[in-house]
mmCIF file with all atom_site columns, C-alpha atoms in Angstrom:
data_model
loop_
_atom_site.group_PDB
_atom_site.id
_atom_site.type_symbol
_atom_site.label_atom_id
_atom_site.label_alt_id
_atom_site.label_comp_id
_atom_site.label_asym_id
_atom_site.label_entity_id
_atom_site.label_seq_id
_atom_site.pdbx_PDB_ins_code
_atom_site.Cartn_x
_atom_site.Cartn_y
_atom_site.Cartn_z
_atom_site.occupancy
_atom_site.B_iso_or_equiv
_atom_site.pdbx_formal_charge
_atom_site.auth_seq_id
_atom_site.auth_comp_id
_atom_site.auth_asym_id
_atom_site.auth_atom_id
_atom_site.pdbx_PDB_model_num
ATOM 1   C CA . UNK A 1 1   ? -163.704 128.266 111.607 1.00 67.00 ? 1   UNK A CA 1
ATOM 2   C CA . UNK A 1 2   ? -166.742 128.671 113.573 1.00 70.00 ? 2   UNK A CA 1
ATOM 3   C CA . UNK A 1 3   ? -169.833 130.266 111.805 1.00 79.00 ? 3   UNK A CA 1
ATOM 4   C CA . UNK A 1 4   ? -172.929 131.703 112.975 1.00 88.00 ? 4   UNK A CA 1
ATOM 5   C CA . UNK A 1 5   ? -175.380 129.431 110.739 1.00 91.00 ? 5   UNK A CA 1
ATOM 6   C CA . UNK A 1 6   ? -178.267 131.878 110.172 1.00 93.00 ? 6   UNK A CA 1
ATOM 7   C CA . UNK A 1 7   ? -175.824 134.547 109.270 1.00 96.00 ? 7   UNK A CA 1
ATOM 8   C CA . UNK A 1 8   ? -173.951 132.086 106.904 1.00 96.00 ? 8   UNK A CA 1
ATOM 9   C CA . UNK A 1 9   ? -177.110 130.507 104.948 1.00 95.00 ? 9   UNK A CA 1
ATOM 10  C CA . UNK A 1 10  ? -178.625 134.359 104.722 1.00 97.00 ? 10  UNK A CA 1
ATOM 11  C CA . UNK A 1 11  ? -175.377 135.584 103.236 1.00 98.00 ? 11  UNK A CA 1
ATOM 12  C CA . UNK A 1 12  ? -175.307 132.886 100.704 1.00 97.00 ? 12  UNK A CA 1
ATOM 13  C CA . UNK A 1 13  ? -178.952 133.455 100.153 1.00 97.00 ? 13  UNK A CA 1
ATOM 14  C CA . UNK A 1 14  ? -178.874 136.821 99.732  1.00 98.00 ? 14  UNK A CA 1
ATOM 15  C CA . UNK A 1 15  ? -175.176 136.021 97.111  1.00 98.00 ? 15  UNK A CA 1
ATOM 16  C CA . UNK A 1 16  ? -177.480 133.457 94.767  1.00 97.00 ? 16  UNK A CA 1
ATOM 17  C CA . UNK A 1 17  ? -180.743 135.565 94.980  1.00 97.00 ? 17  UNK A CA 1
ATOM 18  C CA . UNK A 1 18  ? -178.824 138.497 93.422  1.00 98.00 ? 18  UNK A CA 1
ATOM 19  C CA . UNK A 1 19  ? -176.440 136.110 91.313  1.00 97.00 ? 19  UNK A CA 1
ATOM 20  C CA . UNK A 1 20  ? -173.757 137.396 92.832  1.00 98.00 ? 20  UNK A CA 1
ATOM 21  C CA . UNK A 1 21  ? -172.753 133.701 93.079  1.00 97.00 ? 21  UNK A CA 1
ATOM 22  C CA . UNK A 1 22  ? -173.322 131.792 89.947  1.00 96.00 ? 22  UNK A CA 1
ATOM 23  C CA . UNK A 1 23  ? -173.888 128.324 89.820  1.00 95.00 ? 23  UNK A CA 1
ATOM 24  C CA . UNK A 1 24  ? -173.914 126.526 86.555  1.00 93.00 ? 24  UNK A CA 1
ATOM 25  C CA . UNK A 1 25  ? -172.153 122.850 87.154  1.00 91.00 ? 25  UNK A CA 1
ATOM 26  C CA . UNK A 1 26  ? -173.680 121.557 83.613  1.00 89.00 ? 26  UNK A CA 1
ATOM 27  C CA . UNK A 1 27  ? -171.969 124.642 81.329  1.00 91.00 ? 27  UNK A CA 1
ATOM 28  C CA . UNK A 1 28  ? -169.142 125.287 83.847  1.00 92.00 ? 28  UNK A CA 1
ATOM 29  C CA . UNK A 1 29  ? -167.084 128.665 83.859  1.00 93.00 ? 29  UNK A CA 1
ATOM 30  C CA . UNK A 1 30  ? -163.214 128.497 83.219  1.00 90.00 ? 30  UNK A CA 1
ATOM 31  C CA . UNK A 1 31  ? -161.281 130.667 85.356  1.00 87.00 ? 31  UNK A CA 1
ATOM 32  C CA . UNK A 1 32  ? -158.359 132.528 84.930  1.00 81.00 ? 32  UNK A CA 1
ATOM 33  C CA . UNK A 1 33  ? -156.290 130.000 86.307  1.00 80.00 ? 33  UNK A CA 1
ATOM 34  C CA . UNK A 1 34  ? -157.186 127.440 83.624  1.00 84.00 ? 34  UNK A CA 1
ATOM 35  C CA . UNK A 1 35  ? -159.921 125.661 86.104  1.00 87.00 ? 35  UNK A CA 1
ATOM 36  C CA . UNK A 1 36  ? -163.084 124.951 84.607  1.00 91.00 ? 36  UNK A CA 1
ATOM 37  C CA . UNK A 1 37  ? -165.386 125.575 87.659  1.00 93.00 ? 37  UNK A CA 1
ATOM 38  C CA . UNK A 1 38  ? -169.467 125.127 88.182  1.00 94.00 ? 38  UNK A CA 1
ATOM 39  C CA . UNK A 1 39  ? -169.548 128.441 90.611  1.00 95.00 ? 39  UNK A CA 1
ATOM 40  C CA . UNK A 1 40  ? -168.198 131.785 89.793  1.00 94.00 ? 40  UNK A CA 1
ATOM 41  C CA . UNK A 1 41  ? -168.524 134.318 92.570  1.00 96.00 ? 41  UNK A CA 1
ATOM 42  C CA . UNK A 1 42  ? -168.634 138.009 91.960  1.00 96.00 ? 42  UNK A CA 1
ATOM 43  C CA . UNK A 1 43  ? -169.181 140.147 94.910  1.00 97.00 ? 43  UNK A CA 1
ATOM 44  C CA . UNK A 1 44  ? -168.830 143.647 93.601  1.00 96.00 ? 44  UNK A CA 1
ATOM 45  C CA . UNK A 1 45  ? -172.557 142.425 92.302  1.00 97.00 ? 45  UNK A CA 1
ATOM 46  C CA . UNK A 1 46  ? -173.463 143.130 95.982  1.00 98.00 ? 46  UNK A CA 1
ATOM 47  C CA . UNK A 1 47  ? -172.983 147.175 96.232  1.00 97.00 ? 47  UNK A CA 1
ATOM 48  C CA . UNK A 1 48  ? -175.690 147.493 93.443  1.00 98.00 ? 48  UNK A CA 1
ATOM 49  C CA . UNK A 1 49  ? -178.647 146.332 95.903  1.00 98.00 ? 49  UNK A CA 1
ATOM 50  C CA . UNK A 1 50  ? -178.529 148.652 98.654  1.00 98.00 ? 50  UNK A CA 1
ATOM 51  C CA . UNK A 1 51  ? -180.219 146.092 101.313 1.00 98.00 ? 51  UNK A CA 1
ATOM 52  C CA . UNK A 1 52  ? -177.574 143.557 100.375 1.00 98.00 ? 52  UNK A CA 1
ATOM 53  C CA . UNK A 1 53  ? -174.652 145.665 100.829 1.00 97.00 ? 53  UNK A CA 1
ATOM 54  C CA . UNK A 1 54  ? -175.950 147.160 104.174 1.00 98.00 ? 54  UNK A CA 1
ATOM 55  C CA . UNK A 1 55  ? -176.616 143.655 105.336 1.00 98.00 ? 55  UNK A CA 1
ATOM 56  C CA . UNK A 1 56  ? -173.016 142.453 104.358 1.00 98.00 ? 56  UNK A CA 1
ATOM 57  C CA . UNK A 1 57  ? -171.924 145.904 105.736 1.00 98.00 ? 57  UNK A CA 1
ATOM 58  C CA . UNK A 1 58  ? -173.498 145.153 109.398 1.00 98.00 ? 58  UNK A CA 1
ATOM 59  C CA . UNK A 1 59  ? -172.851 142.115 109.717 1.00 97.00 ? 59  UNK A CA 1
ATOM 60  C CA . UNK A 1 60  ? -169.012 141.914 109.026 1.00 98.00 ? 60  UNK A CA 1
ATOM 61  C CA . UNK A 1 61  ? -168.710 145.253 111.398 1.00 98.00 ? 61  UNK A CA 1
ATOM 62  C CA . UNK A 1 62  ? -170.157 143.167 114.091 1.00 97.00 ? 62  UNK A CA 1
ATOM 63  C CA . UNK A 1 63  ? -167.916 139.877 113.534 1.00 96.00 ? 63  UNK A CA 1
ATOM 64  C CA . UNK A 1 64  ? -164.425 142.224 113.385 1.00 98.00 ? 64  UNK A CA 1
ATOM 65  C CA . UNK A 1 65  ? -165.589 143.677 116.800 1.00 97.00 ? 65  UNK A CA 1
ATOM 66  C CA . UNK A 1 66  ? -166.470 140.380 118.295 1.00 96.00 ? 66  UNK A CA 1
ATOM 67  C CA . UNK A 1 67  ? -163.607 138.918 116.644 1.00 96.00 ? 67  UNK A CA 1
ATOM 68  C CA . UNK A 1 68  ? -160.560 141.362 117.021 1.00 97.00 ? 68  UNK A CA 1
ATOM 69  C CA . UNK A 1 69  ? -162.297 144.498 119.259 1.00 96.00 ? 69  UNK A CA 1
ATOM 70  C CA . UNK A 1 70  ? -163.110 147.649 117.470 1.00 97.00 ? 70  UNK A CA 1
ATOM 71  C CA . UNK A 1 71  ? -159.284 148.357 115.255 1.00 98.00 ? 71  UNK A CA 1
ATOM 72  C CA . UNK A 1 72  ? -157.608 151.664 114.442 1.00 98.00 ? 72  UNK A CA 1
ATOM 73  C CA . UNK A 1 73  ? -158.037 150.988 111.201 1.00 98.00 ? 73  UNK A CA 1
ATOM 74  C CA . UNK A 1 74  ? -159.958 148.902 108.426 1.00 98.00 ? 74  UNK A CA 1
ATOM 75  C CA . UNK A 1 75  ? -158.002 148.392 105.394 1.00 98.00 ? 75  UNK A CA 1
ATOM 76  C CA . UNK A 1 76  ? -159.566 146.832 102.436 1.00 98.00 ? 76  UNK A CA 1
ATOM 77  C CA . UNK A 1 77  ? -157.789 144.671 99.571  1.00 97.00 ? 77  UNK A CA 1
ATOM 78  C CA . UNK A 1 78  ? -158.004 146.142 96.159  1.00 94.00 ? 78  UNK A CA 1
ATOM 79  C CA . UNK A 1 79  ? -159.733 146.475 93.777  1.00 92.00 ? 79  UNK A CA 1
ATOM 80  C CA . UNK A 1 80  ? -162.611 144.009 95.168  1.00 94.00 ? 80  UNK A CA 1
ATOM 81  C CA . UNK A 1 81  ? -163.292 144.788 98.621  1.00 97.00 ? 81  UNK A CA 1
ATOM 82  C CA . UNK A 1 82  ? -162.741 148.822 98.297  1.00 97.00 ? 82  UNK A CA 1
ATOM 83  C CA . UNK A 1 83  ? -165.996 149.423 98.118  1.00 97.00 ? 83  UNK A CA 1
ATOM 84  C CA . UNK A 1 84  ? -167.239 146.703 100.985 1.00 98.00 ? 84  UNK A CA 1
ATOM 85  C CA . UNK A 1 85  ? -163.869 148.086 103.230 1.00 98.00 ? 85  UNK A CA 1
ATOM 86  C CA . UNK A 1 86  ? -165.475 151.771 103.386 1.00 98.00 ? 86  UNK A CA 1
ATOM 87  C CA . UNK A 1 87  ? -168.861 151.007 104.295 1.00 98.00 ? 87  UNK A CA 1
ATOM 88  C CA . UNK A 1 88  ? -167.375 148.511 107.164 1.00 98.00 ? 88  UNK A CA 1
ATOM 89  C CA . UNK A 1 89  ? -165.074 151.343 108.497 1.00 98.00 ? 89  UNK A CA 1
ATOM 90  C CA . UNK A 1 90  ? -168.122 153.674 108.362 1.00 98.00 ? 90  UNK A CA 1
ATOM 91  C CA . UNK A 1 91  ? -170.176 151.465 110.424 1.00 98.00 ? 91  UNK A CA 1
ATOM 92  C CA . UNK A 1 92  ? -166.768 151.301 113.315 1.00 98.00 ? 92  UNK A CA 1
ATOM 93  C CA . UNK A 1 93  ? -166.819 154.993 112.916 1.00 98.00 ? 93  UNK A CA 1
ATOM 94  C CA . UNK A 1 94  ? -162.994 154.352 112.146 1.00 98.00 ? 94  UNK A CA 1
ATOM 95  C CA . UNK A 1 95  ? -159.988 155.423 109.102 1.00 98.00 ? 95  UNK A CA 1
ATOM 96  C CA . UNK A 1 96  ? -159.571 153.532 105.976 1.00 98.00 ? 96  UNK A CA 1
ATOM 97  C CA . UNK A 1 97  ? -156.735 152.749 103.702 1.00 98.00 ? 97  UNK A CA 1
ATOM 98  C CA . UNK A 1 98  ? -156.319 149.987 101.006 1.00 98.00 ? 98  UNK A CA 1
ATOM 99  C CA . UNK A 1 99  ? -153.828 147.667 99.870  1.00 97.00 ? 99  UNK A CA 1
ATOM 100 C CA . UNK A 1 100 ? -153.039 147.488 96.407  1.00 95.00 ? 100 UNK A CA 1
ATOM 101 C CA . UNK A 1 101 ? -151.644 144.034 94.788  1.00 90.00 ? 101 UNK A CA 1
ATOM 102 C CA . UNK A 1 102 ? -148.049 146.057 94.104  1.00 87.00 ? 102 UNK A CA 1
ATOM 103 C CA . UNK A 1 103 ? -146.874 149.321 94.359  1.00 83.00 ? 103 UNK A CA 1
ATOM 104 C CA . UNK A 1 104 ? -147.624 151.624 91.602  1.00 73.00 ? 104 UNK A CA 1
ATOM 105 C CA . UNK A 1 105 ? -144.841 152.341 89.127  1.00 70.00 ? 105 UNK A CA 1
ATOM 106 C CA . UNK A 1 106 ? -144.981 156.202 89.690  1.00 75.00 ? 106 UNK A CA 1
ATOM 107 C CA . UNK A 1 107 ? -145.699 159.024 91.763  1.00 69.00 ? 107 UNK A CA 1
ATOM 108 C CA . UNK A 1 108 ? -145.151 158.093 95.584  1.00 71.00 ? 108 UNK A CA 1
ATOM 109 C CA . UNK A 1 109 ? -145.074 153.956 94.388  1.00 75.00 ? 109 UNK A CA 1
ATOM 110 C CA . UNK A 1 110 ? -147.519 153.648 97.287  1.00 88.00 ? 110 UNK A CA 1
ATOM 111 C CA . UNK A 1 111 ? -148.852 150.270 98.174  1.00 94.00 ? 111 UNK A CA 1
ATOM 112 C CA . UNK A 1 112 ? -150.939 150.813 100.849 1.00 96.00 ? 112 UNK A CA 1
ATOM 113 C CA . UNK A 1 113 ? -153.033 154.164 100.051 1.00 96.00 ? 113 UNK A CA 1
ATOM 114 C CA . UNK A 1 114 ? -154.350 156.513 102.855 1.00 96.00 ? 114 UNK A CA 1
ATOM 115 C CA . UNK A 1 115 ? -152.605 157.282 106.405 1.00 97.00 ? 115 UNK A CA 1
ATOM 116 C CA . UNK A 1 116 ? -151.354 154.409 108.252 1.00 97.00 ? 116 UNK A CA 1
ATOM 117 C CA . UNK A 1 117 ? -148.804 154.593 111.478 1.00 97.00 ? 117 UNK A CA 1
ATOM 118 C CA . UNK A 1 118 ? -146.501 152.693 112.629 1.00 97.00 ? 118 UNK A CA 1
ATOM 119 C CA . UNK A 1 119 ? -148.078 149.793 115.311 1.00 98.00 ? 119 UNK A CA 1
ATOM 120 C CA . UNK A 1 120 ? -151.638 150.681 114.603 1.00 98.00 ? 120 UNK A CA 1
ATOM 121 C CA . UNK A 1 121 ? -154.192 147.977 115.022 1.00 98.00 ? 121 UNK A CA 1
ATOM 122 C CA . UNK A 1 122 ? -155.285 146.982 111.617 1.00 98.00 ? 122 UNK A CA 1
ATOM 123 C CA . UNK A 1 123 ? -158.086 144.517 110.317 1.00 98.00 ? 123 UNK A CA 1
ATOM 124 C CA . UNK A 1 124 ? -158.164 143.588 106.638 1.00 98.00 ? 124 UNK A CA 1
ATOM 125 C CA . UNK A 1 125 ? -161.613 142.780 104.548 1.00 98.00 ? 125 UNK A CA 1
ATOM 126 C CA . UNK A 1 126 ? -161.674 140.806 101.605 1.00 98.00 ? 126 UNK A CA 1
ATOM 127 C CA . UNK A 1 127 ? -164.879 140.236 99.278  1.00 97.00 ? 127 UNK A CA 1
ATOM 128 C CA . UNK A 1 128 ? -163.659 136.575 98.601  1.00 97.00 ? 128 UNK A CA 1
ATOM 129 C CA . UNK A 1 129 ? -161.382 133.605 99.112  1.00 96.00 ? 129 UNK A CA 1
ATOM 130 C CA . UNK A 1 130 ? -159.796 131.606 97.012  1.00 91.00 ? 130 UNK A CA 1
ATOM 131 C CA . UNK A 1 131 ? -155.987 130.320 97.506  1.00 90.00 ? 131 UNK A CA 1
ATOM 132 C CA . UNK A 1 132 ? -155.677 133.414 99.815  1.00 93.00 ? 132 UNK A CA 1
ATOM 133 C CA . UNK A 1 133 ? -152.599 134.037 97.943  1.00 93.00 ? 133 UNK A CA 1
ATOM 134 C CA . UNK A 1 134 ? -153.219 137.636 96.864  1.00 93.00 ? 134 UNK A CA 1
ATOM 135 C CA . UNK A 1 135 ? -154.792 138.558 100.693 1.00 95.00 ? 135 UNK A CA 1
ATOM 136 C CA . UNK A 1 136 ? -152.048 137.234 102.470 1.00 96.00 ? 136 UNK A CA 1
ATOM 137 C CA . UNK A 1 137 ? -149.918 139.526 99.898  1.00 96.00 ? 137 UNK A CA 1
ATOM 138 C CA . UNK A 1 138 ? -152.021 142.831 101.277 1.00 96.00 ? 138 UNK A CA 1
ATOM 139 C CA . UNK A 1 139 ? -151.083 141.215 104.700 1.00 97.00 ? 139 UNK A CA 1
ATOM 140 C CA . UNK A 1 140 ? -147.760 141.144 103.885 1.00 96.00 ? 140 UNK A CA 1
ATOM 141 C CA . UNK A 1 141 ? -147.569 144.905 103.001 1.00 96.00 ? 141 UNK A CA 1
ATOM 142 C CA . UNK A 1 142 ? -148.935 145.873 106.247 1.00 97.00 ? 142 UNK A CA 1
ATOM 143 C CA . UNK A 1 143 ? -147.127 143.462 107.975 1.00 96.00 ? 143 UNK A CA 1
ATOM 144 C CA . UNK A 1 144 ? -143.952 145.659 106.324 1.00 95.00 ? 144 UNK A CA 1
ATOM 145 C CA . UNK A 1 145 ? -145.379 148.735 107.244 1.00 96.00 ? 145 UNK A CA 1
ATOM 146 C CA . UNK A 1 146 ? -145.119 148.264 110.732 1.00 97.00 ? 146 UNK A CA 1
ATOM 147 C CA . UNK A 1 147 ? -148.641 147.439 110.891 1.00 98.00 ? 147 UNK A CA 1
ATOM 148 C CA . UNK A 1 148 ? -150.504 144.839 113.823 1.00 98.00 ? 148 UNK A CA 1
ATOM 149 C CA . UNK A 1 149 ? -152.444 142.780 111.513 1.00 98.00 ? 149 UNK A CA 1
ATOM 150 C CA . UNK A 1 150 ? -155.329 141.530 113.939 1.00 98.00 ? 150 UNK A CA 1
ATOM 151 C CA . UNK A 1 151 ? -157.085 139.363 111.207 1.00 97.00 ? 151 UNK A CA 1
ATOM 152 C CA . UNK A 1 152 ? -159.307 139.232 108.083 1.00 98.00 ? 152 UNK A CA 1
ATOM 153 C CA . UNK A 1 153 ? -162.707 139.226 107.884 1.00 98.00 ? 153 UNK A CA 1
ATOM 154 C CA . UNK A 1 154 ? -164.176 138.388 103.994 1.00 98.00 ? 154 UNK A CA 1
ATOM 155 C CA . UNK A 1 155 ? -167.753 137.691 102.795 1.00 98.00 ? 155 UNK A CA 1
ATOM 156 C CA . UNK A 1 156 ? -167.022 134.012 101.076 1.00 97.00 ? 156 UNK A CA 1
ATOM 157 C CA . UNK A 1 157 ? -164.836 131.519 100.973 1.00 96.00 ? 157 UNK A CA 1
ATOM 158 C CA . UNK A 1 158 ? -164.477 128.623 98.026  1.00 94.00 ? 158 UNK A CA 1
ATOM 159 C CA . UNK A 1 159 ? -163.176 126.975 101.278 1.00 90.00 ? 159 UNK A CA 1
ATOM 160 C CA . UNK A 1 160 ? -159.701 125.273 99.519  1.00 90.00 ? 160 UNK A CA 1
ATOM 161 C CA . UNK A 1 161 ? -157.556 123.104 101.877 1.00 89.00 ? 161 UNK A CA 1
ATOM 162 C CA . UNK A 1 162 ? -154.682 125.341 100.081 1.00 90.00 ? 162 UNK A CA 1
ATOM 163 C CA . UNK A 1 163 ? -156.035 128.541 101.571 1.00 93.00 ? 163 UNK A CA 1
ATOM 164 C CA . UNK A 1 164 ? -156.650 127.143 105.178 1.00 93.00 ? 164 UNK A CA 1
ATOM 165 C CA . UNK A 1 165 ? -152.570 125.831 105.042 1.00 95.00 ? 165 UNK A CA 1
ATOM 166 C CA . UNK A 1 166 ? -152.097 129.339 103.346 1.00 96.00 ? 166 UNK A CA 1
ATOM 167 C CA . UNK A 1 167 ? -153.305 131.441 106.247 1.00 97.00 ? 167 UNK A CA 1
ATOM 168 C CA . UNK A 1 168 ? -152.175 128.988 108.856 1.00 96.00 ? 168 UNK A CA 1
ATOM 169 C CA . UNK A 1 169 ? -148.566 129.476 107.763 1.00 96.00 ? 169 UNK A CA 1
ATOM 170 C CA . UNK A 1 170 ? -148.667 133.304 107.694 1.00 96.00 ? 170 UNK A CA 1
ATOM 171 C CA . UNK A 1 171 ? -150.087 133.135 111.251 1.00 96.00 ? 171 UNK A CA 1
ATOM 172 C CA . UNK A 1 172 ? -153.407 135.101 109.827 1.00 97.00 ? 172 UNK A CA 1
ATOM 173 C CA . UNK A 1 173 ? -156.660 134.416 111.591 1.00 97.00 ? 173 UNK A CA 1
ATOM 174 C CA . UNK A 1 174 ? -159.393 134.817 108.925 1.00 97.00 ? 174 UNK A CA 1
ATOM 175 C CA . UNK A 1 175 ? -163.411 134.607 109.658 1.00 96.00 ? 175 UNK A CA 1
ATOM 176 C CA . UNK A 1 176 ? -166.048 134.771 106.803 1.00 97.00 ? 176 UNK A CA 1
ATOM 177 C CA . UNK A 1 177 ? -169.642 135.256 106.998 1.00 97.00 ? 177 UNK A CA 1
ATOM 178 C CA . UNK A 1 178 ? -170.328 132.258 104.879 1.00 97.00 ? 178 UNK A CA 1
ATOM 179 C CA . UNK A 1 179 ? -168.824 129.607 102.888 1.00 96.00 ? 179 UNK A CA 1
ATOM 180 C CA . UNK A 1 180 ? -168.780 126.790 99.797  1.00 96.00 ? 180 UNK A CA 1
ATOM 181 C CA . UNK A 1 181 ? -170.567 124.350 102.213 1.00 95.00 ? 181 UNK A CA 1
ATOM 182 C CA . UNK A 1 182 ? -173.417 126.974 103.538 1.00 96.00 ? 182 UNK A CA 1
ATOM 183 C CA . UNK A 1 183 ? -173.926 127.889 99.879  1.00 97.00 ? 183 UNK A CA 1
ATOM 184 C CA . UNK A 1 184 ? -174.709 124.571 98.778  1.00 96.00 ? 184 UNK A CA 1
ATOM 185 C CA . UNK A 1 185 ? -176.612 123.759 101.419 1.00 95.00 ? 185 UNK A CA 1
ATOM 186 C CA . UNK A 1 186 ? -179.252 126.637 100.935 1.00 96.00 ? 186 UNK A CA 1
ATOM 187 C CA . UNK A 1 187 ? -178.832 126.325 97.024  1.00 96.00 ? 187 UNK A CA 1
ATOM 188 C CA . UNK A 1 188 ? -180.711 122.628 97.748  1.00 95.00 ? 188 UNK A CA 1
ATOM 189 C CA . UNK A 1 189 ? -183.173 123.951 100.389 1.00 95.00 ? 189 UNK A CA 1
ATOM 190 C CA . UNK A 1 190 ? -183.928 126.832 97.979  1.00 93.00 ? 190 UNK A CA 1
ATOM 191 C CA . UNK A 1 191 ? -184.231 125.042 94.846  1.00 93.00 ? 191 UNK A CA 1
ATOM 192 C CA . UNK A 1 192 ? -181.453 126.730 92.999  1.00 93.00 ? 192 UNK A CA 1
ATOM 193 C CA . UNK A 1 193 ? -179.845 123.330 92.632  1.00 94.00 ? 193 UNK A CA 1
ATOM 194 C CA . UNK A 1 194 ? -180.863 119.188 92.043  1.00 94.00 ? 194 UNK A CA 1
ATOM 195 C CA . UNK A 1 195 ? -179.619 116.672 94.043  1.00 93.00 ? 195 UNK A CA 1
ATOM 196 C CA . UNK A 1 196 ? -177.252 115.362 91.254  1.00 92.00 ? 196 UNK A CA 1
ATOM 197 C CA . UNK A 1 197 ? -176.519 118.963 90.536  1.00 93.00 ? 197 UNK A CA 1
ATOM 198 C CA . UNK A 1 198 ? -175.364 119.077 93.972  1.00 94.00 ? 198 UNK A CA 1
ATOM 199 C CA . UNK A 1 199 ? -173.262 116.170 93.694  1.00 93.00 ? 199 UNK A CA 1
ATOM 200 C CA . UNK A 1 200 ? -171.282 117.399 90.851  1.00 92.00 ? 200 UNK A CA 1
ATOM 201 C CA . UNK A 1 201 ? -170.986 120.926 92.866  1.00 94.00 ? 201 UNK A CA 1
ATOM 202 C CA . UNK A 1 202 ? -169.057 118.615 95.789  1.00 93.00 ? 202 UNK A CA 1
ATOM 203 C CA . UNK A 1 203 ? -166.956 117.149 93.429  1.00 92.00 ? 203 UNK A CA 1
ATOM 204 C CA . UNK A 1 204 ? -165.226 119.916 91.992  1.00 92.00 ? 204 UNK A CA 1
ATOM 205 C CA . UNK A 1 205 ? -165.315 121.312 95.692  1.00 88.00 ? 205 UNK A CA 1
ATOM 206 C CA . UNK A 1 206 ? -163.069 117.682 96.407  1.00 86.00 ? 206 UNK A CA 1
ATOM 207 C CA . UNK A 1 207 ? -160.681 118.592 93.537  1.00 85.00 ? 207 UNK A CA 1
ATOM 208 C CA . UNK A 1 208 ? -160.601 121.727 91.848  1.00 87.00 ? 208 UNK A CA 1
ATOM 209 C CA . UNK A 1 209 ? -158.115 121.775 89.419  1.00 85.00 ? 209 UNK A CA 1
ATOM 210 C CA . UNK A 1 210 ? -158.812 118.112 87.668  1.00 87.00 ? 210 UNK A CA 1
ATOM 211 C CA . UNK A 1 211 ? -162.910 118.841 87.813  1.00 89.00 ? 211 UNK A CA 1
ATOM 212 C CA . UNK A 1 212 ? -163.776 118.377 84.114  1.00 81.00 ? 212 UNK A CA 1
ATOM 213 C CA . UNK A 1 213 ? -160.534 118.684 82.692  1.00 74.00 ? 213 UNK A CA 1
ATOM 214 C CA . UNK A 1 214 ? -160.759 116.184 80.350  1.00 65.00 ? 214 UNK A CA 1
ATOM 215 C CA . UNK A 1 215 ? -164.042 116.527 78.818  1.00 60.00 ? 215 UNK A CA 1
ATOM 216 C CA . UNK A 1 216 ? -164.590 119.037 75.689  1.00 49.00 ? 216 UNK A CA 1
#
């Protein structure tokens, strides 16, 4: 994936300064999954600071034009990048529908909410990647819907080998503005982290799901 590096060590500046992104590899975080992990990465943190949000805002409108031209539509995955989906399709000056992880259970048992036709251009924003498993499932929905899924465009990426095979089998081309390894490297240069922190933050980055596991 190529990056624009200013753009990518700003974003992750701009995620750290604003603790969006936590990073804590001595007292690390267990996720949901059962992980223990020394980042955790919130991005909804991001629509409280105004400059921060219109930064992320910009900046993602101008990598789905250069990426995939201007689409019909922008449809954001729920319930994370809503917020960061609306702002993006108000920059393009274009509709706006999102994805929800299943249908609901009454009323219309819409998945996809708002107006979408059938063979309409569509680009998808995500706030964050993990596995990719749950954005590839909004894909999937579109993809049933008759949609032409251009790409995705998110804000971060955890960068997982699992997630690159992920999107690579589904055919989806997916861009971020930054990633694991342009967080890490400004967390050094700005003194968020120590060289041994950083070392520890590479290992778990190596293998995720036995970092720590066996300590108390």
């Amino acid at each position: 994936m190529d990056f624009n590096k200013d753009t990518a060590k700003k974003t992750a500046e701009l995620l750290l300064q604003i603790k969006a992104i936590k990073l804590s590899p001595q007292n690390p975080f267990t996720w949901a999954s059962g992980w223990k992990s020394p980042i955790y990465c919130d991005n909804r943190v991001t629509l409280s600071y105004p400059p921060v949000r219109n930064f992320l805002k910009e900046e993602i409108a101008k990598l789905v034009e250069e990426k995939h031209g201007k689409p019909d539509v922008i449809a954001g995955v729920a319930t994370g990048a809503i917020a960061i989906g609306i702002l993006v399709a108000q920059e393009l000056g274009v509709p706006f529908i999102y994805i929800r992880p299943e249908p609901k259970k009454h009323g219309r048992k819409n998945q996809i909410e708002g107006h979408l036709e059938s063979g309409q251009n569509v680009v998808v924003i995500e706030d964050l990647i993990s596995t990719g498993k749950s954005s590839l499932n909004a894909v999937k929905a579109l993809k049933e819907a008759h949609a032409n899924v251009k790409g995705m465009v998110a804000i971060f990426s955890y960068g997982f080998n699992i997630a690159s095979e992920n999107f690579e089998k589904d055919n989806v081309e997916l861009t971020t503005l930054s990633n694991y390894e342009y967080m890490l490297e400004q967390a050094l240069d700005s003194k968020y982290i120590t060289s041994e922190e950083l070392r520890s933050l590479e290992d778990w980055r190596m293998n995720p799901s036995k970092w720590k596991q066996n300590e108390e």
